[in-house]
PDB file of C-alpha atoms in Angstrom:
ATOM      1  CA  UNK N 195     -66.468  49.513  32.235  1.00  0.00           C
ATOM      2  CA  UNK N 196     -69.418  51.102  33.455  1.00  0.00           C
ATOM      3  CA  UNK N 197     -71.342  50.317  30.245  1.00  0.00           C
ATOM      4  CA  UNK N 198     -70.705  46.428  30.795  1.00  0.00           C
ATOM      5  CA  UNK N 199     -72.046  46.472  34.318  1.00  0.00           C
ATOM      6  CA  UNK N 200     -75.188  48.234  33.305  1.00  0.00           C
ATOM      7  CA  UNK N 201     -75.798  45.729  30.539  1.00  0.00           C
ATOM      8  CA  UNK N 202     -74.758  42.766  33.273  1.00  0.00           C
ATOM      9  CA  UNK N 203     -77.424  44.696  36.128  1.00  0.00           C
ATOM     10  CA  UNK N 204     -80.112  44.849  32.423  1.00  0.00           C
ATOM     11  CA  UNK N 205     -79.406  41.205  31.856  1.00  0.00           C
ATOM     12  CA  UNK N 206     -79.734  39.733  35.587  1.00  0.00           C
ATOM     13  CA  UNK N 207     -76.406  38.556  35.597  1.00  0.00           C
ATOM     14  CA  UNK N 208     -74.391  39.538  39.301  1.00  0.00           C
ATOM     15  CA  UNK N 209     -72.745  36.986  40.492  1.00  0.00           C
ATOM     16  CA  UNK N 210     -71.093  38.932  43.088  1.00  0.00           C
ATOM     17  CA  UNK N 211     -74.192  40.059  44.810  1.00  0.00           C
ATOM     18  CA  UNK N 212     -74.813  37.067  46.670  1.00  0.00           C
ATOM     19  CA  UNK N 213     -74.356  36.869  50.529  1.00  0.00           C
ATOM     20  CA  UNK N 214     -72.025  38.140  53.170  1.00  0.00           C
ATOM     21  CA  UNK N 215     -68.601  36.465  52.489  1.00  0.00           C
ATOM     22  CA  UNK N 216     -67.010  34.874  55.381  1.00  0.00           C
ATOM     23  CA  UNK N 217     -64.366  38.040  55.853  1.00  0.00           C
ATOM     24  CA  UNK N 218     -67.017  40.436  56.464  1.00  0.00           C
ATOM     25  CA  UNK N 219     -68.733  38.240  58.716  1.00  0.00           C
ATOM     26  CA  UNK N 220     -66.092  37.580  60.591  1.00  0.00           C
ATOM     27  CA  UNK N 221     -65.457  41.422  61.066  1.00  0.00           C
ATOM     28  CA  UNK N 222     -68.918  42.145  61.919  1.00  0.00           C
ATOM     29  CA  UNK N 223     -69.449  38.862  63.969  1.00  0.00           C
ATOM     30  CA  UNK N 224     -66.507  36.717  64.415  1.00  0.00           C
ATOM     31  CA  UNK N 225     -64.637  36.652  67.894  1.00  0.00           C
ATOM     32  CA  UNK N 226     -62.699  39.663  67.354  1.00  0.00           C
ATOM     33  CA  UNK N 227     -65.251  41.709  65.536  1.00  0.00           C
ATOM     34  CA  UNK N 228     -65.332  45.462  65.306  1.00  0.00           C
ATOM     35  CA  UNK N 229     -67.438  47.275  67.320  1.00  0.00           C
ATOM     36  CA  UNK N 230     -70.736  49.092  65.130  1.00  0.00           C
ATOM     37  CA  UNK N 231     -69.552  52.489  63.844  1.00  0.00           C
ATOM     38  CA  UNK N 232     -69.737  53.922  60.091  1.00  0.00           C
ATOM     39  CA  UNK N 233     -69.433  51.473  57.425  1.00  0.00           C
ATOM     40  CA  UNK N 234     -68.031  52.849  53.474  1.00  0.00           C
ATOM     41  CA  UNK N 235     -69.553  49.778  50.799  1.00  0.00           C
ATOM     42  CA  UNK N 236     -67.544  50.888  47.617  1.00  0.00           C
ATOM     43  CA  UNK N 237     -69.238  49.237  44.461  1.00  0.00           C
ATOM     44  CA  UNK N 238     -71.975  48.257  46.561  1.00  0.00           C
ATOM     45  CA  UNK N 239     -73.821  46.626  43.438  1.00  0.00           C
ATOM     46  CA  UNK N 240     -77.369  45.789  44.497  1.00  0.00           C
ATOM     47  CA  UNK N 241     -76.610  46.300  48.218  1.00  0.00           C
ATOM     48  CA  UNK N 242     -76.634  43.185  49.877  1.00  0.00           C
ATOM     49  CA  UNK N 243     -73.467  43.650  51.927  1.00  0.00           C
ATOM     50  CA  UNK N 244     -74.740  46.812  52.934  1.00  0.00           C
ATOM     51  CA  UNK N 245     -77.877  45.879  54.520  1.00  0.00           C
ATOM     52  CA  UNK N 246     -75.691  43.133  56.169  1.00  0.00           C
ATOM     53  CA  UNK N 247     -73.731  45.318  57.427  1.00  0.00           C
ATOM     54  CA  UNK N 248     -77.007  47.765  58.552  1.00  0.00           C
ATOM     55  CA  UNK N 249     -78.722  45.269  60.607  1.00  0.00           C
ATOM     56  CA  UNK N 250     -75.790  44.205  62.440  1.00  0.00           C
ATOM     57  CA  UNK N 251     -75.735  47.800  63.901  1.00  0.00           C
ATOM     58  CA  UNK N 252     -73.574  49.562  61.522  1.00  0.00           C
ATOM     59  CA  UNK N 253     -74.596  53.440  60.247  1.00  0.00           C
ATOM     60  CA  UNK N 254     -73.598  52.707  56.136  1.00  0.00           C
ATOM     61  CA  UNK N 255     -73.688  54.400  53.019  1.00  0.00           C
ATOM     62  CA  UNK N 256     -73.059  53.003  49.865  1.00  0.00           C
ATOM     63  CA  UNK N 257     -71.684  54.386  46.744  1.00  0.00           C
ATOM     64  CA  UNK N 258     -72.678  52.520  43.324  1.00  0.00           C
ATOM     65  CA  UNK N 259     -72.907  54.318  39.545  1.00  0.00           C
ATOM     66  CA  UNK N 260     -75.020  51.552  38.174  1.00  0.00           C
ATOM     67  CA  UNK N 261     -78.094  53.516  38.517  1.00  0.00           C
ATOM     68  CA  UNK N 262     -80.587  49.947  37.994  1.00  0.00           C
ATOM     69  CA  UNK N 263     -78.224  48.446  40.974  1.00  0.00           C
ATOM     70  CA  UNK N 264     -79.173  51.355  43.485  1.00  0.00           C
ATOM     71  CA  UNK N 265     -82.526  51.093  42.725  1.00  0.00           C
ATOM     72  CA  UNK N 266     -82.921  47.780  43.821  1.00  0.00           C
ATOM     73  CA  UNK N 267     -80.830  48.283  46.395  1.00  0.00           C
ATOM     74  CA  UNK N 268     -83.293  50.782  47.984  1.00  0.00           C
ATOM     75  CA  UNK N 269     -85.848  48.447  47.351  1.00  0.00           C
ATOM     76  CA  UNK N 270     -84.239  45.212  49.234  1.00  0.00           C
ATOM     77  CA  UNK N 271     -83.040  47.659  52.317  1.00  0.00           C
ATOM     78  CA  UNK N 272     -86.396  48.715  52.585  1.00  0.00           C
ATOM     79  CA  UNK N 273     -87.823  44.749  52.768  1.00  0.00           C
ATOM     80  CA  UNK N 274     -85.217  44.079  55.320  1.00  0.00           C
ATOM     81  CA  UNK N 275     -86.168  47.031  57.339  1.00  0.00           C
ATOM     82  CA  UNK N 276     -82.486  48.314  56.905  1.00  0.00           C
ATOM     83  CA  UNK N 277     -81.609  51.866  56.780  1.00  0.00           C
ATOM     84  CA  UNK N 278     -78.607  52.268  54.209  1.00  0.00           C
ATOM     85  CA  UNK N 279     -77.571  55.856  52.338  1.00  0.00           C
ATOM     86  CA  UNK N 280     -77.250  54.612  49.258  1.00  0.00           C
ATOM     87  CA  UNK N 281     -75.396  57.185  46.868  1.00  0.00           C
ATOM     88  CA  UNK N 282     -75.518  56.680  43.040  1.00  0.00           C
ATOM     89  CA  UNK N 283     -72.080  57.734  42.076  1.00  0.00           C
ATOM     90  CA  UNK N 284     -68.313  57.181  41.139  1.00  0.00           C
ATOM     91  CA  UNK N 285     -65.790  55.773  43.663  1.00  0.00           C
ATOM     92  CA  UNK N 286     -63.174  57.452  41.733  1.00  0.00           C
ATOM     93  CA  UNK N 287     -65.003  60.883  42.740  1.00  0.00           C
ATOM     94  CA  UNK N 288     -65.909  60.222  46.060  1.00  0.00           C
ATOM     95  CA  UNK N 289     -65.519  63.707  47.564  1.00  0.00           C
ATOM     96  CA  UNK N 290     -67.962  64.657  44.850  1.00  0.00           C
ATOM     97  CA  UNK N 291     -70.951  62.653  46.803  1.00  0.00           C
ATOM     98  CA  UNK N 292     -70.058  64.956  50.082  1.00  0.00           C
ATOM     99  CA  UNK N 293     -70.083  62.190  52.297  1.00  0.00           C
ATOM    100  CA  UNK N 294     -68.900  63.229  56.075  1.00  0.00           C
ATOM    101  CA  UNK N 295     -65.321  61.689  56.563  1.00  0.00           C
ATOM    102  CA  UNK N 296     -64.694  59.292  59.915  1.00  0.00           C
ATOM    103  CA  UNK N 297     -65.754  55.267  58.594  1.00  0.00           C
ATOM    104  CA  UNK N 298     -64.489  53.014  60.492  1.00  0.00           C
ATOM    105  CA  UNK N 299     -64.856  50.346  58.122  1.00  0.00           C
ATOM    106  CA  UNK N 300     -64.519  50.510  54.063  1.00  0.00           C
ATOM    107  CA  UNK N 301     -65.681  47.428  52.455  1.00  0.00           C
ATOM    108  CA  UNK N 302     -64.865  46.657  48.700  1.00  0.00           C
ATOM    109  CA  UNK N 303     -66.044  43.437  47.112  1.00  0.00           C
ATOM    110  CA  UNK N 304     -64.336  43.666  43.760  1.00  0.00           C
ATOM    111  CA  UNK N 305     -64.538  47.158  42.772  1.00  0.00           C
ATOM    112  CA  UNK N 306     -61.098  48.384  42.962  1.00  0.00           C
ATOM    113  CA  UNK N 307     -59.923  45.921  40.725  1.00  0.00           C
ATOM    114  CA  UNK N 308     -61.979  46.661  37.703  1.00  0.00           C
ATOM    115  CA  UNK N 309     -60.578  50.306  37.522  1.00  0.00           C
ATOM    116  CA  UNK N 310     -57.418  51.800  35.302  1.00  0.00           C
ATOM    117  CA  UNK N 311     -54.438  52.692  36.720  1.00  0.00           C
ATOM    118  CA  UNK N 312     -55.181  56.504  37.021  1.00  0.00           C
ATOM    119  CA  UNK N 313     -58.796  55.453  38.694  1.00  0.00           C
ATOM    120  CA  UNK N 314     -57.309  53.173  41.576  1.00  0.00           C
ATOM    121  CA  UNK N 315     -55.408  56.169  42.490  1.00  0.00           C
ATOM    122  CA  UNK N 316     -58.306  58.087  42.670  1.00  0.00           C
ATOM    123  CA  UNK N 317     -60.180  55.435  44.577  1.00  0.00           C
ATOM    124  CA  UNK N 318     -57.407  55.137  47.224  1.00  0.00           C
ATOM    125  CA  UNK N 319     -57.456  58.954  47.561  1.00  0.00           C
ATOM    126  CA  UNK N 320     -60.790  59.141  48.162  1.00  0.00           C
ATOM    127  CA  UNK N 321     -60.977  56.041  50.550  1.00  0.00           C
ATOM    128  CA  UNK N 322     -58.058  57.923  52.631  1.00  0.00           C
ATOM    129  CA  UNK N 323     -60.030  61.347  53.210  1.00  0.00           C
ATOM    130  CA  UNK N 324     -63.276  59.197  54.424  1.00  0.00           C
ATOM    131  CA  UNK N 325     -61.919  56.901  56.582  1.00  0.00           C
ATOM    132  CA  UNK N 326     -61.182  57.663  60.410  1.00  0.00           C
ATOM    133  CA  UNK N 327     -57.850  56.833  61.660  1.00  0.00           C
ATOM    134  CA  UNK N 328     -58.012  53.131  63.171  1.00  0.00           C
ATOM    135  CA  UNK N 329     -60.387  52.234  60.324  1.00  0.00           C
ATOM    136  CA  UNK N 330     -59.581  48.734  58.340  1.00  0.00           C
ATOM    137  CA  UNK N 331     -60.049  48.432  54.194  1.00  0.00           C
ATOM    138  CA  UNK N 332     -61.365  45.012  54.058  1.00  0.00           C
ATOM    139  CA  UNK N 333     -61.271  44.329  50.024  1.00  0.00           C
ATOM    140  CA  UNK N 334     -61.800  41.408  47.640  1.00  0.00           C
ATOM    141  CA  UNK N 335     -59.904  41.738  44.683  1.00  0.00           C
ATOM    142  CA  UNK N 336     -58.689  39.646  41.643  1.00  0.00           C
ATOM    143  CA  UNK N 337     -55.001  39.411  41.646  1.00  0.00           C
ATOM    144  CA  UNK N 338     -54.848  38.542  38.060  1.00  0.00           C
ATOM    145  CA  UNK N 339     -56.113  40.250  35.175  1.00  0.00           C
ATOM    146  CA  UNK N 340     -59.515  38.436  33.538  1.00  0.00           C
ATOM    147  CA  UNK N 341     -61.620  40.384  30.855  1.00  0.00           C
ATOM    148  CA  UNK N 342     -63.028  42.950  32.005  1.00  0.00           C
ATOM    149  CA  UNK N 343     -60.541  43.558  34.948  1.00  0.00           C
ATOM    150  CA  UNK N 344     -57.343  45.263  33.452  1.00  0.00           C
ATOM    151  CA  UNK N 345     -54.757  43.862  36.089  1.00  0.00           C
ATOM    152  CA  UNK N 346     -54.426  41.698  38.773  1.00  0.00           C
ATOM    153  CA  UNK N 347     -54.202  43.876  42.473  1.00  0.00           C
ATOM    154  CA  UNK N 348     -51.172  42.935  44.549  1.00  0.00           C
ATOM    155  CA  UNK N 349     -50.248  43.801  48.253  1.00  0.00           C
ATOM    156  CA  UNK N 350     -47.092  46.171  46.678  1.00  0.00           C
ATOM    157  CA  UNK N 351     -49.418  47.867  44.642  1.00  0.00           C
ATOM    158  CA  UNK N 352     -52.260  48.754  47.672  1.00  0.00           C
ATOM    159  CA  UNK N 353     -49.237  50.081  49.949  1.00  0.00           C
ATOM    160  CA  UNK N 354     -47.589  52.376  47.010  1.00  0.00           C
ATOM    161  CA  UNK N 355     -51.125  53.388  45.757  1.00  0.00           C
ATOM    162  CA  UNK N 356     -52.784  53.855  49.566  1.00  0.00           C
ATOM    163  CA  UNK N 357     -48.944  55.122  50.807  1.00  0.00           C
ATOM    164  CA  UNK N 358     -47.897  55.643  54.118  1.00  0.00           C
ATOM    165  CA  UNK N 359     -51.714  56.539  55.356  1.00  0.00           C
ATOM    166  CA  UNK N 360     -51.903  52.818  55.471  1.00  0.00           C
ATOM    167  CA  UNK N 361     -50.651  49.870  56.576  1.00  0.00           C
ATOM    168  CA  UNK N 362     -51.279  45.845  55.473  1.00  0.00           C
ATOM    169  CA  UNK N 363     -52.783  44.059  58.533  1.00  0.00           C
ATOM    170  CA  UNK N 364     -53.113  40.670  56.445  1.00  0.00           C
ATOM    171  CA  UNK N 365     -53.685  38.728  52.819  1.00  0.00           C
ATOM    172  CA  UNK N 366     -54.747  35.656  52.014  1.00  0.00           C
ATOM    173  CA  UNK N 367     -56.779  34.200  48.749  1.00  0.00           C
ATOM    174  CA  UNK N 368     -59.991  33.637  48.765  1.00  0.00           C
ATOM    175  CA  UNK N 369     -61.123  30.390  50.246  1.00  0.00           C
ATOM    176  CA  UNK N 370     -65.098  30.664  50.236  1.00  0.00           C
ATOM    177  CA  UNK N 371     -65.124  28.341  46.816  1.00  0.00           C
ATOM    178  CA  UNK N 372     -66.365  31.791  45.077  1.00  0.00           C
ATOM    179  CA  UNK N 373     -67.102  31.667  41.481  1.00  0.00           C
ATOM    180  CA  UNK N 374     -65.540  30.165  38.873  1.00  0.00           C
ATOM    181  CA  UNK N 375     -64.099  33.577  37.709  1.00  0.00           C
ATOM    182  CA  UNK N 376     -62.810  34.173  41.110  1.00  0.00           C
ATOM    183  CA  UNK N 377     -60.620  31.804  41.069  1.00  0.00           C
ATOM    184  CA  UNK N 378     -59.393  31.871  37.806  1.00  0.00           C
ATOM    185  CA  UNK N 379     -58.329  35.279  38.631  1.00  0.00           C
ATOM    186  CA  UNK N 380     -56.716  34.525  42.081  1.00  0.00           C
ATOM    187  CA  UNK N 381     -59.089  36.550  43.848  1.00  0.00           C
ATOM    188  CA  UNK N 382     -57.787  37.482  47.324  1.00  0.00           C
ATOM    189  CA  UNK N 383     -58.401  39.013  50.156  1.00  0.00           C
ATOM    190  CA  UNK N 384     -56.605  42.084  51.709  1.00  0.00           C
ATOM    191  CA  UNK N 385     -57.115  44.258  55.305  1.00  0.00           C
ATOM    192  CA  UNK N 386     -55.967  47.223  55.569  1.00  0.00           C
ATOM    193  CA  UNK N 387     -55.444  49.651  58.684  1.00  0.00           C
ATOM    194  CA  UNK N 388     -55.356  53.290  58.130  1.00  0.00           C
ATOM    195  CA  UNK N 389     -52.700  54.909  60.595  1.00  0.00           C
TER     196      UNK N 389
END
C-alpha cells in the first residue's frame, strides 16, 4: 500500500488532506473539548490536522512513511508558525520511532483502515503503549472495503483488536458530506477511551 500512496503524494492527488473535520474540531474546540496535552496524528499525510491541532495548544507528533508527505508537512508547519514532531515512519512499528508514551489524544484520519489484518494489530498495539490512561482514539475509518482498503473497520473489530485497554465512547458515520469515496465506503467515525 505504501507504494500507491507515494505515487498518489508524486501525482498531487490527497483528498484526505484537506481541513480539520468537524470531530476533531469539536474535540479541540467544541463545548466539551479536551483540555491541550499531547496529541498522536497516525497517517498524518501532509500534516494539516497536525498543525491544527499545534496551534490550538496541543504538544503533537506525527508519524507518516510517505517520505514526500513529511516533507511538506515540515514545510506548511513552518508557514503556520506551528511546531509539530513530525516522524517519517510506520504506524505498525511505532515503538521503533521511540516516541515518549502519555498522549492524551490519538487522531487517525483513515489510516487504520488501509492496513492487513496482522498490521491493525500492530497499530492497536502500538497506539495502546503511547497513549496515557484517560486518552480518547478519535478515528475515521471506512467501514466497507473499497480498492485499496482491504476491509471495512467495525466497532467489534476495534474492541477485540484494541481489547480490554479500551473502551467505545461513541460511533456514528460520517456526516461532513466527505468525498465521494467516503461514502461509498461507509466511512465512520469512532472514539475511543483508553481505561
Amino acid at each position: 500500500m505504501s507504494t500507491l500512496y507515494r505515487l498518489m503524494y508524486l501525482v498531487g492527488f490527497t483528498p484526505w488532506d484537506g481541513v480539520s473535520p468537524p470531530e476533531l474540531r469539536e474535540a479541540i474546540e467544541g463545548p466539551g473539548a479536551l483540555p491541550p496535552g499531547r496529541a498522536l496524528d497516525v497517517g498524518s499525510g501532509k500534516g494539516a490536522k497536525a498543525i491544527y491541532m499545534a496551534t490550538h495548544g496541543w504538544k503533537v507528533s506525527a508519524v507518516e512513511n510517505v517520505p514526500r508527505a513529511v516533507a511538506q508537512a515540515r514545510r506548511r508547519a513552518e508557514a503556520a508558525h506551528a511546531t509539530v514532531d513530525f516522524r517519517l515512519g510506520d504506524v505498525t512499528r511505532l515503538p521503533a520511532l521511540a516516541l515518549e508514551p502519555g498522549y492524551n489524544l490519538v487522531f487517525d484520519f483513515g489510516c487504520f483502515h488501509g492496513l492487513k489484518a496482522a498490521e491493525r494489530d500492530a497499530y492497536a498495539q502500538g497506539v495502546t503503549l503511547l497513549a496515557a490512561p484517560g486518552a480518547q482514539l478519535l478515528m475515521m475509518a471506512f467501514t466497507r472495503a473499497l480498492p485499496p482498503v482491504p476491509s471495512g473497520v467495525s466497532e467489534a473489530e476495534l474492541l477485540e483488536r484494541f481489547g480490554d485497554s479500551w473502551k467505545l465512547m461513541w460511533s456514528h458515520t460520517d456526516r461532513s458530506g466527505g468525498t465521494s469515496a467516503m461514502d461509498r465506503a461507509g466511512a465512520s467515525w469512532f472514539c475511543l477511551s483508553r481505561r
